[in-house]
PDB file of C-alpha atoms in Angstrom:
ATOM      1  CA  MET A   1      -8.311   5.658  -2.567  1.00  0.00           C
ATOM      2  CA  LYS A   2      -8.144   2.476  -0.103  1.00  0.00           C
ATOM      3  CA  TYR A   3      -4.933   0.410   0.296  1.00  0.00           C
ATOM      4  CA  GLU A   4      -7.416  -2.741  -0.526  1.00  0.00           C
ATOM      5  CA  GLU A   5      -8.385  -0.822  -4.877  1.00  0.00           C
ATOM      6  CA  ALA A   6      -4.376   0.401  -5.133  1.00  0.00           C
ATOM      7  CA  TYR A   7      -3.483  -2.533  -4.474  1.00  0.00           C
ATOM      8  CA  SER A   8      -6.186  -4.904  -6.495  1.00  0.00           C
ATOM      9  CA  GLU A   9      -5.042  -1.935  -9.638  1.00  0.00           C
ATOM     10  CA  LEU A  10      -2.025  -3.317  -9.562  1.00  0.00           C
ATOM     11  CA  GLN A  11      -2.168  -6.377 -10.010  1.00  0.00           C
ATOM     12  CA  ARG A  12      -4.109  -5.562 -12.453  1.00  0.00           C
ATOM     13  CA  ILE A  13      -1.665  -3.905 -14.479  1.00  0.00           C
ATOM     14  CA  ALA A  14       1.204  -6.803 -13.086  1.00  0.00           C
ATOM     15  CA  GLN A  15      -1.430  -9.463 -14.813  1.00  0.00           C
ATOM     16  CA  GLU A  16      -1.842  -7.323 -17.934  1.00  0.00           C
ATOM     17  CA  ILE A  17       2.443  -7.208 -18.257  1.00  0.00           C
ATOM     18  CA  GLU A  18       3.291 -10.580 -17.465  1.00  0.00           C
ATOM     19  CA  ASN A  19       0.146 -11.843 -20.104  1.00  0.00           C
ATOM     20  CA  GLU A  20       1.642  -8.427 -22.767  1.00  0.00           C
ATOM     21  CA  LYS A  21      -1.414  -7.530 -23.110  1.00  0.00           C
ATOM     22  CA  VAL A  22      -0.565  -3.945 -22.806  1.00  0.00           C
ATOM     23  CA  SER A  23       0.428  -2.559 -26.048  1.00  0.00           C
ATOM     24  CA  VAL A  24       3.743  -0.099 -26.342  1.00  0.00           C
ATOM     25  CA  ASP A  25       1.647   2.547 -27.045  1.00  0.00           C
ATOM     26  CA  VAL A  26       0.034   2.623 -23.707  1.00  0.00           C
ATOM     27  CA  LEU A  27       2.908   0.195 -21.728  1.00  0.00           C
ATOM     28  CA  ALA A  28       4.275   3.129 -19.811  1.00  0.00           C
ATOM     29  CA  GLU A  29       1.968   4.570 -18.646  1.00  0.00           C
ATOM     30  CA  LYS A  30       0.813   1.726 -17.021  1.00  0.00           C
ATOM     31  CA  VAL A  31       4.026   1.562 -15.492  1.00  0.00           C
ATOM     32  CA  LYS A  32       3.554   4.988 -14.356  1.00  0.00           C
ATOM     33  CA  ARG A  33       0.844   4.066 -12.683  1.00  0.00           C
ATOM     34  CA  ALA A  34       2.000   1.303 -10.878  1.00  0.00           C
ATOM     35  CA  SER A  35       4.844   2.921  -9.703  1.00  0.00           C
ATOM     36  CA  GLU A  36       2.055   6.007  -8.474  1.00  0.00           C
ATOM     37  CA  LEU A  37       0.238   2.525  -6.639  1.00  0.00           C
ATOM     38  CA  ILE A  38       3.217   1.058  -5.444  1.00  0.00           C
ATOM     39  CA  SER A  39       4.636   4.797  -3.759  1.00  0.00           C
ATOM     40  CA  PHE A  40       0.901   4.733  -2.340  1.00  0.00           C
ATOM     41  CA  CYS A  41       0.537   0.994  -0.867  1.00  0.00           C
ATOM     42  CA  GLN A  42       4.134   1.863   0.721  1.00  0.00           C
ATOM     43  CA  GLU A  43       3.254   5.349   2.077  1.00  0.00           C
ATOM     44  CA  LYS A  44       0.064   3.421   3.678  1.00  0.00           C
ATOM     45  CA  LEU A  45       2.148   0.608   5.190  1.00  0.00           C
ATOM     46  CA  ARG A  46       4.728   2.960   6.895  1.00  0.00           C
ATOM     47  CA  SER A  47       1.736   5.510   7.899  1.00  0.00           C
ATOM     48  CA  THR A  48      -0.610   1.554   9.353  1.00  0.00           C
ATOM     49  CA  GLU A  49       3.084   0.907  11.108  1.00  0.00           C
ATOM     50  CA  THR A  50       3.615   3.841  13.025  1.00  0.00           C
ATOM     51  CA  GLU A  51      -0.403   4.139  13.916  1.00  0.00           C
ATOM     52  CA  VAL A  52      -0.337   0.668  15.209  1.00  0.00           C
ATOM     53  CA  ASN A  53       2.930   1.029  17.331  1.00  0.00           C
ATOM     54  CA  ASN A  54       2.063   4.099  19.180  1.00  0.00           C
ATOM     55  CA  ILE A  55      -1.009   2.225  20.070  1.00  0.00           C
ATOM     56  CA  ILE A  56       0.309  -1.289  21.991  1.00  0.00           C
ATOM     57  CA  LYS A  57       3.327   1.563  23.576  1.00  0.00           C
ATOM     58  CA  GLN A  58      -0.459   3.988  24.640  1.00  0.00           C
ATOM     59  CA  MET A  59      -1.973   0.319  26.163  1.00  0.00           C
ATOM     60  CA  GLU A  60       1.944  -1.063  26.927  1.00  0.00           C
ATOM     61  CA  GLN A  61       1.876   2.456  29.276  1.00  0.00           C
ATOM     62  CA  ARG A  62      -2.055   2.085  30.490  1.00  0.00           C
ATOM     63  CA  ASP A  63      -1.403  -1.495  31.807  1.00  0.00           C
ATOM     64  CA  ASN A  64       2.507  -0.944  33.078  1.00  0.00           C
ATOM     65  CA  PRO A  65       1.967   3.056  34.547  1.00  0.00           C
ATOM     66  CA  PRO A  66       5.382   3.955  36.339  1.00  0.00           C
ATOM     67  CA  THR A  67       5.539   3.716  39.605  1.00  0.00           C
TER      68      THR A  67
END
């Protein structure tokens, strides 16, 4: 799953809950799925941040070699 897909699904679930389109029978299921999507998105963001920081460090080391 891609971040954009997870985020989009999360937005749909939030809208359904806010607009009271979710029946009580499936509310717990939707909240559980939303929780899973939030965890996925947070992990993806953390992973991407780490990767970007590593790339920046590599670029800085390349541009500023030790003397």
